[in-house]
Short mmCIF file of C-alpha atoms in Angstrom, two decimals:
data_model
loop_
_atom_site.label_atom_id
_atom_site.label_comp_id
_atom_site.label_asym_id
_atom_site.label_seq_id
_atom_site.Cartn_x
_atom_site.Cartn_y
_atom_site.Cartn_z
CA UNK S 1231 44.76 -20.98 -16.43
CA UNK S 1232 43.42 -20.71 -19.89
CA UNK S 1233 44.22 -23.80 -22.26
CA UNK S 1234 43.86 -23.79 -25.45
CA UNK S 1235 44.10 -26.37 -27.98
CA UNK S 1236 43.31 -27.26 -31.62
CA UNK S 1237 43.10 -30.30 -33.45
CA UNK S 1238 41.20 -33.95 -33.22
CA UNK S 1239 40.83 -35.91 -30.78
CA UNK S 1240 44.70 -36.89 -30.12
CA UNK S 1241 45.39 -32.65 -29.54
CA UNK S 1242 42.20 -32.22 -27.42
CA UNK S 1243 42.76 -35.22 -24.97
CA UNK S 1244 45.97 -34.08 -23.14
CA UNK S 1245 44.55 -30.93 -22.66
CA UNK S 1246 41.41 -31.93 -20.87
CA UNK S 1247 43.51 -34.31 -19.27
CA UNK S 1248 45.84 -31.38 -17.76
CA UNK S 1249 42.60 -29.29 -16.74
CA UNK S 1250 41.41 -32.06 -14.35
CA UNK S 1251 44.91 -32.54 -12.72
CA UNK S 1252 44.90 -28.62 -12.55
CA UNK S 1253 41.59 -27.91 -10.83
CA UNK S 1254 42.38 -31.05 -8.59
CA UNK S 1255 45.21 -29.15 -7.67
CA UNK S 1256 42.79 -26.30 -6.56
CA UNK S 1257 43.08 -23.90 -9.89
CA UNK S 1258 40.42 -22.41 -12.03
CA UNK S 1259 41.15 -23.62 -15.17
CA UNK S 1260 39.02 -22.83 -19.12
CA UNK S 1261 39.34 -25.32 -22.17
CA UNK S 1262 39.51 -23.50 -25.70
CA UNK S 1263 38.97 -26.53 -27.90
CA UNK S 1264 37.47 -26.82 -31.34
CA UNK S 1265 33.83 -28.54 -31.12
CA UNK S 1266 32.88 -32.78 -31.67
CA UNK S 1267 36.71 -33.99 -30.80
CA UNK S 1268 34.81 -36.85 -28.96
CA UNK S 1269 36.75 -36.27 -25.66
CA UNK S 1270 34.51 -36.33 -22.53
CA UNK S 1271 35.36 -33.11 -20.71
CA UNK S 1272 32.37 -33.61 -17.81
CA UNK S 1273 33.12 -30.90 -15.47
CA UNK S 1274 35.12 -29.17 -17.39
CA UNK S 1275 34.75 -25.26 -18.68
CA UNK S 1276 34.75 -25.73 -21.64
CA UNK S 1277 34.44 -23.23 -24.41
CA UNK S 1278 34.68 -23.31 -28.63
CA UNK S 1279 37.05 -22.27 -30.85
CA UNK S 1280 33.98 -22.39 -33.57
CA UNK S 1281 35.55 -24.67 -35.67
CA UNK S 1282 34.81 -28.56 -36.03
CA UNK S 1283 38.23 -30.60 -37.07
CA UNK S 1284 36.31 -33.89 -37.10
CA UNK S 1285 33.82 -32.37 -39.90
CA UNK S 1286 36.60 -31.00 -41.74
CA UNK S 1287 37.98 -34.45 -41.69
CA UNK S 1288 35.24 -36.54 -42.67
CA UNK S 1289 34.57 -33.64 -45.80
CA UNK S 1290 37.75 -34.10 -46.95
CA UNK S 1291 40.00 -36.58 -45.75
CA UNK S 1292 43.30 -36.15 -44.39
CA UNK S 1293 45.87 -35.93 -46.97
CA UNK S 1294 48.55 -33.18 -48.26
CA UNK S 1295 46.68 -32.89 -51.53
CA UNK S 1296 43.49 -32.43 -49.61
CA UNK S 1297 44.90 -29.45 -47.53
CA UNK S 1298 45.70 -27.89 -50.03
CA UNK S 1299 43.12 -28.08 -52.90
CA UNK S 1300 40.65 -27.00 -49.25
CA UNK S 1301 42.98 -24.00 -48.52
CA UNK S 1302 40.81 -21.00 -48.88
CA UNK S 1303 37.63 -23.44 -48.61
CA UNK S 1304 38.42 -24.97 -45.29
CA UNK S 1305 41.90 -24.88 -43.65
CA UNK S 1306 42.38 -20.93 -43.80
CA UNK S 1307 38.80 -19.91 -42.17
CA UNK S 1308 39.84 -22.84 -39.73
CA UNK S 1309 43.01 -21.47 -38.46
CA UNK S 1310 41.01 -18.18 -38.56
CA UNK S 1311 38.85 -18.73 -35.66
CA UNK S 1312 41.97 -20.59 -34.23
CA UNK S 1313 44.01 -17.38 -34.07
CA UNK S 1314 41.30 -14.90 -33.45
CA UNK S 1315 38.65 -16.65 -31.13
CA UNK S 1316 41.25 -17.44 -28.30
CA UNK S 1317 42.02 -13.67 -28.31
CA UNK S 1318 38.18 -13.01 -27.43
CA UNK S 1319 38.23 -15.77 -24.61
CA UNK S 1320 40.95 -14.36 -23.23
CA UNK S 1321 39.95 -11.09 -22.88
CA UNK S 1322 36.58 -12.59 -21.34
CA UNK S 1323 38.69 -14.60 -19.18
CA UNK S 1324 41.46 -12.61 -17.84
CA UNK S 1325 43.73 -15.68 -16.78
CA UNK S 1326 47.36 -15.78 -14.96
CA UNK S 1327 48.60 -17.90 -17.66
CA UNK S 1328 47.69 -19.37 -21.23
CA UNK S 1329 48.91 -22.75 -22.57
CA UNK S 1330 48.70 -23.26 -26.25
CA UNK S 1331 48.97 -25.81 -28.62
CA UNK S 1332 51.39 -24.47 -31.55
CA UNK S 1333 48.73 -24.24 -33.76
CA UNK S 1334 47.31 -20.73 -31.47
CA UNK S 1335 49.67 -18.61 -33.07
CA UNK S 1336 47.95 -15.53 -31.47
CA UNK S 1337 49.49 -16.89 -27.75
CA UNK S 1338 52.21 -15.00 -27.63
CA UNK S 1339 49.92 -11.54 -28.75
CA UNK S 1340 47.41 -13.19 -25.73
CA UNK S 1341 50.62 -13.11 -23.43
CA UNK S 1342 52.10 -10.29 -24.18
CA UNK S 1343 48.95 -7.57 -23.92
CA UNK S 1344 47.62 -9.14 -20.83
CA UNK S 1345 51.45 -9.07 -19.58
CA UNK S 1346 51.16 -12.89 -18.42
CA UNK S 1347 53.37 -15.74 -19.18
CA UNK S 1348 52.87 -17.87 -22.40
CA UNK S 1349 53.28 -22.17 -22.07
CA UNK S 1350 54.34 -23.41 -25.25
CA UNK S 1351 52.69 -27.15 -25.56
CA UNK S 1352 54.74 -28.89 -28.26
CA UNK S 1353 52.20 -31.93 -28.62
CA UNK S 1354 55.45 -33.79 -30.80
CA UNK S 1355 59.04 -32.42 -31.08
CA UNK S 1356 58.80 -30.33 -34.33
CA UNK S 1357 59.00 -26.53 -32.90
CA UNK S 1358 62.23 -26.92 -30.33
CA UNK S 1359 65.08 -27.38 -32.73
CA UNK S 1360 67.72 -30.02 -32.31
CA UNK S 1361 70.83 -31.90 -33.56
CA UNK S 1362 69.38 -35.02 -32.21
CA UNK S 1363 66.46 -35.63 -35.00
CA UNK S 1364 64.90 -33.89 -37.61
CA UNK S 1365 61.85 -32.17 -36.77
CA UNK S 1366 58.53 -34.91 -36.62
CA UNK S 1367 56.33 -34.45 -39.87
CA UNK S 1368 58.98 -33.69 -41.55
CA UNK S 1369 62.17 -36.87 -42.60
CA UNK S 1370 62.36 -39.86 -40.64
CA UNK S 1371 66.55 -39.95 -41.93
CA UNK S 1372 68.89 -38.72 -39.47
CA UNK S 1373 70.57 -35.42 -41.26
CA UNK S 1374 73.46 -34.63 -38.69
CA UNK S 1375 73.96 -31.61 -38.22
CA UNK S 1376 71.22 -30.33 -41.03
CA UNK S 1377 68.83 -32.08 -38.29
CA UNK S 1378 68.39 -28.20 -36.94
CA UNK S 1379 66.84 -27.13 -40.29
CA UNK S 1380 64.15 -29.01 -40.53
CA UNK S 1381 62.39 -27.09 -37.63
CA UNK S 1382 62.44 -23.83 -39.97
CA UNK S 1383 58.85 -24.42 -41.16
CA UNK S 1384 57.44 -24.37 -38.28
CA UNK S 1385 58.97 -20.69 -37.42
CA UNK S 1386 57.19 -19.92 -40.88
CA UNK S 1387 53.68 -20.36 -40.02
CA UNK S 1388 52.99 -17.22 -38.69
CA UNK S 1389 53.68 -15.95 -42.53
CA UNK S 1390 50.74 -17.71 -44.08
CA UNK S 1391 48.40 -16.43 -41.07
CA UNK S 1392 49.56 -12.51 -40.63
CA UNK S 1393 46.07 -10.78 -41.81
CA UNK S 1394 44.56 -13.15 -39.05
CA UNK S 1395 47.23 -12.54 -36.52
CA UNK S 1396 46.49 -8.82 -36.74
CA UNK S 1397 42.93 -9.41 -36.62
CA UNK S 1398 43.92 -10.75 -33.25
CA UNK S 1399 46.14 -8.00 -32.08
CA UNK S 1400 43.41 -5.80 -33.41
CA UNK S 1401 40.79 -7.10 -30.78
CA UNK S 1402 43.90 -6.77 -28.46
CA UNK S 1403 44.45 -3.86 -29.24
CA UNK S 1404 48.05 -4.06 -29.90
CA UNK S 1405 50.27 -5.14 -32.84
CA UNK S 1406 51.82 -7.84 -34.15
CA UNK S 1407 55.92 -7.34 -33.44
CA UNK S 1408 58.54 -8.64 -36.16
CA UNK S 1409 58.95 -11.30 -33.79
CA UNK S 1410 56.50 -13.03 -31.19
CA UNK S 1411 58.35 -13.32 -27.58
CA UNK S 1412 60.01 -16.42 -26.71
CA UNK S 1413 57.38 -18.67 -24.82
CA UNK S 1414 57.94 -18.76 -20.46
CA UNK S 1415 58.71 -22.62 -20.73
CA UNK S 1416 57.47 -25.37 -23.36
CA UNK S 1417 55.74 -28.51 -22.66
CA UNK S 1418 56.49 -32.14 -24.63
CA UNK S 1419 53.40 -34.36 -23.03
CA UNK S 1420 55.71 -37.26 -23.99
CA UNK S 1421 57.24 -40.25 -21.65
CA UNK S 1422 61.08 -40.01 -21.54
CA UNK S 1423 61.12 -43.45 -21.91
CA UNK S 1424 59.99 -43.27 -25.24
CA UNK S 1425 62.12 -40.18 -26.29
CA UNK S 1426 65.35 -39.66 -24.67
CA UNK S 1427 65.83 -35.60 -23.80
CA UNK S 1428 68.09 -34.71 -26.59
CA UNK S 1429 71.44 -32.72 -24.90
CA UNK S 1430 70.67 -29.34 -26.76
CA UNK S 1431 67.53 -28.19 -25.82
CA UNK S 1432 67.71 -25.28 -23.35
CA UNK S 1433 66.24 -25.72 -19.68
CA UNK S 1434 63.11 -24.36 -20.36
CA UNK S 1435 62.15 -27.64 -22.74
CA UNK S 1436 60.33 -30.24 -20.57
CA UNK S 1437 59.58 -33.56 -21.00
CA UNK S 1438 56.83 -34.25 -18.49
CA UNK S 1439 55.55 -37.74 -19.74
CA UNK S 1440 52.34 -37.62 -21.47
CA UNK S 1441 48.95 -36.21 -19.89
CA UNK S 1442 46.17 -38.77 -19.98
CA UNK S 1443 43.10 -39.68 -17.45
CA UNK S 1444 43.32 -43.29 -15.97
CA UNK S 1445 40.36 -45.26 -16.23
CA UNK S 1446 38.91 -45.54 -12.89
CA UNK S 1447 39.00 -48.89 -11.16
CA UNK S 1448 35.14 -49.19 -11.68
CA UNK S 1449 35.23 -48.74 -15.01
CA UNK S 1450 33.97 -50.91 -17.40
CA UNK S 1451 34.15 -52.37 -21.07
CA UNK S 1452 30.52 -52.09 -23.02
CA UNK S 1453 29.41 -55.26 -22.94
CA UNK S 1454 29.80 -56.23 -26.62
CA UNK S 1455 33.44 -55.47 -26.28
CA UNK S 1456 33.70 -56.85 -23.07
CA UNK S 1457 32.39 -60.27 -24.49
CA UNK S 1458 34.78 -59.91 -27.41
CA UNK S 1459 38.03 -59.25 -25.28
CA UNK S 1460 37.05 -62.02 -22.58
CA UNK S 1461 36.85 -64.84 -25.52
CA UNK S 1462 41.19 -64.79 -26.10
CA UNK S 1463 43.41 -63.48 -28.09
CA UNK S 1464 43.10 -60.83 -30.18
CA UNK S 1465 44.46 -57.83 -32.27
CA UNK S 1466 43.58 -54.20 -32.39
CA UNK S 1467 43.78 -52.23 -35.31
CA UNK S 1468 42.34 -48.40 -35.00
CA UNK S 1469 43.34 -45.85 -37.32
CA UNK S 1470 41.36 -42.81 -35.81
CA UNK S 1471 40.39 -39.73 -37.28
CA UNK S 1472 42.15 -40.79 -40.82
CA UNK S 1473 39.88 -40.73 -43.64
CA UNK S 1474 42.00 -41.38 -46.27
CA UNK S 1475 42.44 -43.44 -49.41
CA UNK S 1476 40.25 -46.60 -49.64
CA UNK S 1477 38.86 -47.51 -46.08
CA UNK S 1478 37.36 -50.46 -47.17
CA UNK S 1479 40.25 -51.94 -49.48
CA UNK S 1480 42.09 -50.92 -46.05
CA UNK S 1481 40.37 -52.91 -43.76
CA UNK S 1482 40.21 -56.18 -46.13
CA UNK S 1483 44.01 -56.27 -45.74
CA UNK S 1484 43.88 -55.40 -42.13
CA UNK S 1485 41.50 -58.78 -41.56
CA UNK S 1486 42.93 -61.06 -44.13
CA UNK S 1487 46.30 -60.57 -42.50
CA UNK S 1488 44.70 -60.96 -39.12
CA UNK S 1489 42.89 -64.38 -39.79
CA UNK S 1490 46.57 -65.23 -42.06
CA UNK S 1491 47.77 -64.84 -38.61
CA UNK S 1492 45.11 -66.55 -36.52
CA UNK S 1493 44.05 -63.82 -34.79
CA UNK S 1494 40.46 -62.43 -33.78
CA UNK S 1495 40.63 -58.78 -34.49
CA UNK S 1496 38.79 -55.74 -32.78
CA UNK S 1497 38.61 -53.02 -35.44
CA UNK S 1498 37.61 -49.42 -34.19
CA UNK S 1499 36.58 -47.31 -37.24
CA UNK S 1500 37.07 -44.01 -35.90
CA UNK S 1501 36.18 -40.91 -38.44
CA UNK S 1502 36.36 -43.24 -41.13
CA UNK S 1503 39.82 -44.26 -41.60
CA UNK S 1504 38.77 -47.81 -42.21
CA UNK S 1505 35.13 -49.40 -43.23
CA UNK S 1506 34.41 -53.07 -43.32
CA UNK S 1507 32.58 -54.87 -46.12
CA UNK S 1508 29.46 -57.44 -45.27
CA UNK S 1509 31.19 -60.13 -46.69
CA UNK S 1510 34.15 -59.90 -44.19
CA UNK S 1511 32.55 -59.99 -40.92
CA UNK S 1512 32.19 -63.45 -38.96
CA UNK S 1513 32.89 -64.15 -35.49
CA UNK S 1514 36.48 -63.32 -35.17
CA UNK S 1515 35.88 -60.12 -36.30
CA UNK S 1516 34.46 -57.32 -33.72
CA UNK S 1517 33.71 -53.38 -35.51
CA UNK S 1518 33.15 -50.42 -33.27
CA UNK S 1519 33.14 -46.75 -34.04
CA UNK S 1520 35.94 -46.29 -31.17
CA UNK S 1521 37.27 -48.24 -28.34
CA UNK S 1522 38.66 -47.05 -24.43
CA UNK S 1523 42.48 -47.62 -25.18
CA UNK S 1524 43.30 -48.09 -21.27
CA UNK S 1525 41.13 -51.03 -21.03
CA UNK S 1526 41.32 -52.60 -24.50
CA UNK S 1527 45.26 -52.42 -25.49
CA UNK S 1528 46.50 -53.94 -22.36
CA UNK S 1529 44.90 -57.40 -23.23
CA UNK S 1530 45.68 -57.43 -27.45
CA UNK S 1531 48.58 -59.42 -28.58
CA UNK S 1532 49.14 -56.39 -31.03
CA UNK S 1533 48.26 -52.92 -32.13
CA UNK S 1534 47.94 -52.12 -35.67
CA UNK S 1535 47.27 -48.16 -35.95
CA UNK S 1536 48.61 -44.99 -37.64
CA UNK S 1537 50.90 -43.74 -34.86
CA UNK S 1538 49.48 -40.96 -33.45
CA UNK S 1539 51.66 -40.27 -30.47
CA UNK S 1540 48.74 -40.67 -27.81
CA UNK S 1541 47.86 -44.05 -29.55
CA UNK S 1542 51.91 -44.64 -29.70
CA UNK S 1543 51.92 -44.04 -25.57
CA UNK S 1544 49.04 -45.77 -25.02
CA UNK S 1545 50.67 -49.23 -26.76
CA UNK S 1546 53.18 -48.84 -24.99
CA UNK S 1547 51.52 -47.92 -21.53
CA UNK S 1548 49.87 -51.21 -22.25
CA UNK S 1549 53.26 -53.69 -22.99
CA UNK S 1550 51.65 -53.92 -26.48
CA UNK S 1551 53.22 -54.53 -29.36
CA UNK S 1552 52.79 -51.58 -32.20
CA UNK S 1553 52.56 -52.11 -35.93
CA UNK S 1554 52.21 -48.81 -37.08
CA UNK S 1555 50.99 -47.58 -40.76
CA UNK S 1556 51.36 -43.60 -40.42
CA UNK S 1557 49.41 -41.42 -43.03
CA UNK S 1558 50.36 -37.81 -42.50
CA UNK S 1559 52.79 -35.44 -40.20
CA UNK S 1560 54.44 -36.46 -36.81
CA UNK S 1561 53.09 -40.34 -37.65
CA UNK S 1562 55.81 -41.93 -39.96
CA UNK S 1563 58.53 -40.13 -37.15
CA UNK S 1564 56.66 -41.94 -34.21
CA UNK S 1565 56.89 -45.54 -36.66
CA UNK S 1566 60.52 -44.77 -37.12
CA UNK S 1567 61.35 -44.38 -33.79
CA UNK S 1568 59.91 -47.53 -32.49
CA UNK S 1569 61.65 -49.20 -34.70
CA UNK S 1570 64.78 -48.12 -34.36
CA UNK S 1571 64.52 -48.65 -30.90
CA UNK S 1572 63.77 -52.56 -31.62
CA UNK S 1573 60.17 -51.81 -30.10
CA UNK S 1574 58.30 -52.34 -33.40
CA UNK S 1575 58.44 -53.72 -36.70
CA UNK S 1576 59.46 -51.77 -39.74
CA UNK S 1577 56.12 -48.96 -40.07
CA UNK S 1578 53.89 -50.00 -42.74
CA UNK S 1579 53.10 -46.46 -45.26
CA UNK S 1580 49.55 -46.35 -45.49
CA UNK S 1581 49.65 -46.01 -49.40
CA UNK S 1582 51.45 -49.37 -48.88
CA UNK S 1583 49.27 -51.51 -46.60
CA UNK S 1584 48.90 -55.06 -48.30
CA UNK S 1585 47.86 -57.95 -45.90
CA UNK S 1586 51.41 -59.61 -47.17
CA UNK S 1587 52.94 -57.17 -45.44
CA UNK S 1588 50.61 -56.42 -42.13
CA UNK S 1589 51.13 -60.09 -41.71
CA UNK S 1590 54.83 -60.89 -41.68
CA UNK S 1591 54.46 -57.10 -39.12
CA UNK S 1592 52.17 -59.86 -37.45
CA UNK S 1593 54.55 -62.72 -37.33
CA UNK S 1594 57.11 -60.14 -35.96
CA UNK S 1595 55.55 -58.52 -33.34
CA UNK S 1596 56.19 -61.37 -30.42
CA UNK S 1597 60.26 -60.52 -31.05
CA UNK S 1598 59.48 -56.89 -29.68
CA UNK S 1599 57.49 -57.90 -26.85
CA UNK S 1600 60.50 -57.61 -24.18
CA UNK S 1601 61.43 -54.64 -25.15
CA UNK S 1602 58.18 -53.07 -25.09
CA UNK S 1603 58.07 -54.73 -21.86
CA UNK S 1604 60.82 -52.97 -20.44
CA UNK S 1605 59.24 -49.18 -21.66
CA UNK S 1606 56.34 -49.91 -19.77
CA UNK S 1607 57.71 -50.76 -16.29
CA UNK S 1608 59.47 -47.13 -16.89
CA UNK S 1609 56.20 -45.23 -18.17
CA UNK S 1610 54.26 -45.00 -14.36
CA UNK S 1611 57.20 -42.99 -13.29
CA UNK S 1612 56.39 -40.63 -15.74
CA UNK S 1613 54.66 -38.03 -13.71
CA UNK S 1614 52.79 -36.03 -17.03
CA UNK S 1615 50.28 -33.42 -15.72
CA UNK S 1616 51.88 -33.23 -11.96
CA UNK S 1617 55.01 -32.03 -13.76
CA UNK S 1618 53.45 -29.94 -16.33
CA UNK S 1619 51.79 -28.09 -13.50
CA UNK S 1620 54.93 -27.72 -11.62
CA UNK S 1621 56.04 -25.98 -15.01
CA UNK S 1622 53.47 -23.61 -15.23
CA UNK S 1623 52.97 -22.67 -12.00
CA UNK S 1624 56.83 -21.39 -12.14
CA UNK S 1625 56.61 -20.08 -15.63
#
């Protein structure tokens, strides 16, 4: 299997998570993934795409204005090596089968010259379209029937990348068709429980609950942490790899509404989405760069983050409460959603973060717990990579 990914940390994880369950499960298995995501991938093969995501995020933030005044700088070259370099691995490689993140939009090209089946992994539901919702990254409002449009723009990404496609059929030596093929079956890494399977998606769609690597029973906390989370009750507030706005202004309301509320707070800073000020720390504050979700979240009264879907599943893996303040894409969809389902308060925009607001989120959160509650007890049936496997293996 060849598995190829791009993307920080939250598009790298899954897929290093699904190449342990696969070799476990006796197949030879190669990681494309860009370079520094952070995600341990011991004893995995692991090869680069040649391009760095967490650089290009700490250069110049995450943002829609900052994507594109870093077009031809930064995000074209990017999707460059993206497009082309998985055609050179594999060629190298020769697999059975290649599982791509949307982003690879050479897949299909990979699939089709090597005549084996493509795995379309749809790391949030904006590709497969649907009357249910719009497309994630796109409205949080519910459109009707116009729901279906919204998952045009994806189909018109290929457009923007077509000298770099060929580039890639080039070293394939084929040609890019009108129209890539269909893929053999599409992967959602994402717990039913969470999203219901909406009634129009065609059998080849599969919700396998999300791919992750359990902690092992011997693991432990670092001791600072561990010290921290042992002392009582506390918050968690993690924004990952956004760098965005003011991270310090950010943080200040993040720990002002957390001490409003009388909580200690562990703050993970991540790639720089929020930076603390000497004059706010004390002893009910604990900073880290990043923190092991699977250990941490299941003993916080509350998660305050920007809704990444893994950090979503994780919060709710945990029975923990999520106040979510998206910045970008898929995040204000995943902040809707929770609250619509009564499993979170109202998302918090990240332009409009005030401690005010964070802590009446605060005061909320206990009204959600039951609910939240109830997700979790469904999320270990969830069989993620086992299921994906099944997928591919009959793809």
């Amino acid at each position: 299997m060849l598995l190829v990914t791009a993307g920080s940390r939250g598009d790298v994880e899954p897929f290093v998570a699904l190449a342990r369950a696969a070799r476990r499960a006796g197949h030879t298995v190669r990681v494309a993934a860009p370079d520094n995501s952070g995600v341990a991938a011991d004893g995995i093969d692991l090869v680069s795409l040649g391009v760095d995501y967490s650089h290009l995020i700490q250069a110049q933030g995450v943002s829609v204005r900052a994507a594109i005044a870093n077009y031809r700088g930064a995000v074209k070259p990017a999707m460059r090596k993206v497009i082309v370099e998985p055609a050179r691995i594999a060629l190298d490689f020769r697999p059975d089968v290649v599982v791509a993140h949307p982003k690879v939009l050479s897949a299909p090209l990979i699939a089709a010259t090597l005549d084996i089946p493509h795995v379309l992994v749809e790391m949030v539901p904006a590709v497969t379209p649907t009357r249910a919702f719009a497309a994630a990254g796109t409205v949080t409002a519910d459109l009707g029937p116009l729901n279906r449009l919204t998952y045009r723009a994806a189909s018109g990404a290929a457009a923007l990348f077509r000298r770099d496609l060929r580039e890639a059929a080039g070293l394939l030596g084929t040609r890019v068709p009108r129209r890539p093929a269909p893929p053999a079956a599409t992967l959602l890494p994402i717990s039913p429980a969470l999203l219901p399977r909406p009634d129009d998606w065609p059998p080849s769609v599969h919700l396998t609950g999300p791919w992750h690597d359990t902690a092992p029973a011997s693991a432990r906390l670092p001791t600072e942490i561990a010290a921290f989370v042992e002392a009582g009750p506390f918050a968690y507030a993690g924004f990952g790899s956004m760098a965005a706005g003011d991270p310090r202004e950010r943080a200040r309301a993040v720990v002002d509404a957390a001490r409003r509320a009388g909580h200690r707070l562990l703050m993970a800073t991540g790639l720089g989405g929020l930076a603390v000020a000497d004059d706010l720390r004390g002893e009910d504050l604990l900073v880290v760069d990043m923190v092991p979700h699977d250990l941490v979240l299941p003993r916080a009264v509350a998660a305050i983050h920007h809704g990444g879907i893994g950090t979503v599943q994780a919060a709710l893996r945990a029975g923990t409460v999520s106040i979510v303040v998206p910045f970008i894409a898929d995040q204000p969809f995943w902040g809707a959603l929770l609250h619509r389902r009564a499993l979170g308060p109202a998302a918090i925009p990240a332009r409009r973060l005030t401690a005010d607001r964070l802590d009446d989120a605060l005061a909320a959160a206990p009204r959600y717990a039951a609910a939240v509650a109830e997700v979790a007890a469904r999320m270990p049936h969830d069989r993620g990579t086992d299921a994906a496997l099944e997928v591919i293996a009959g793809s």
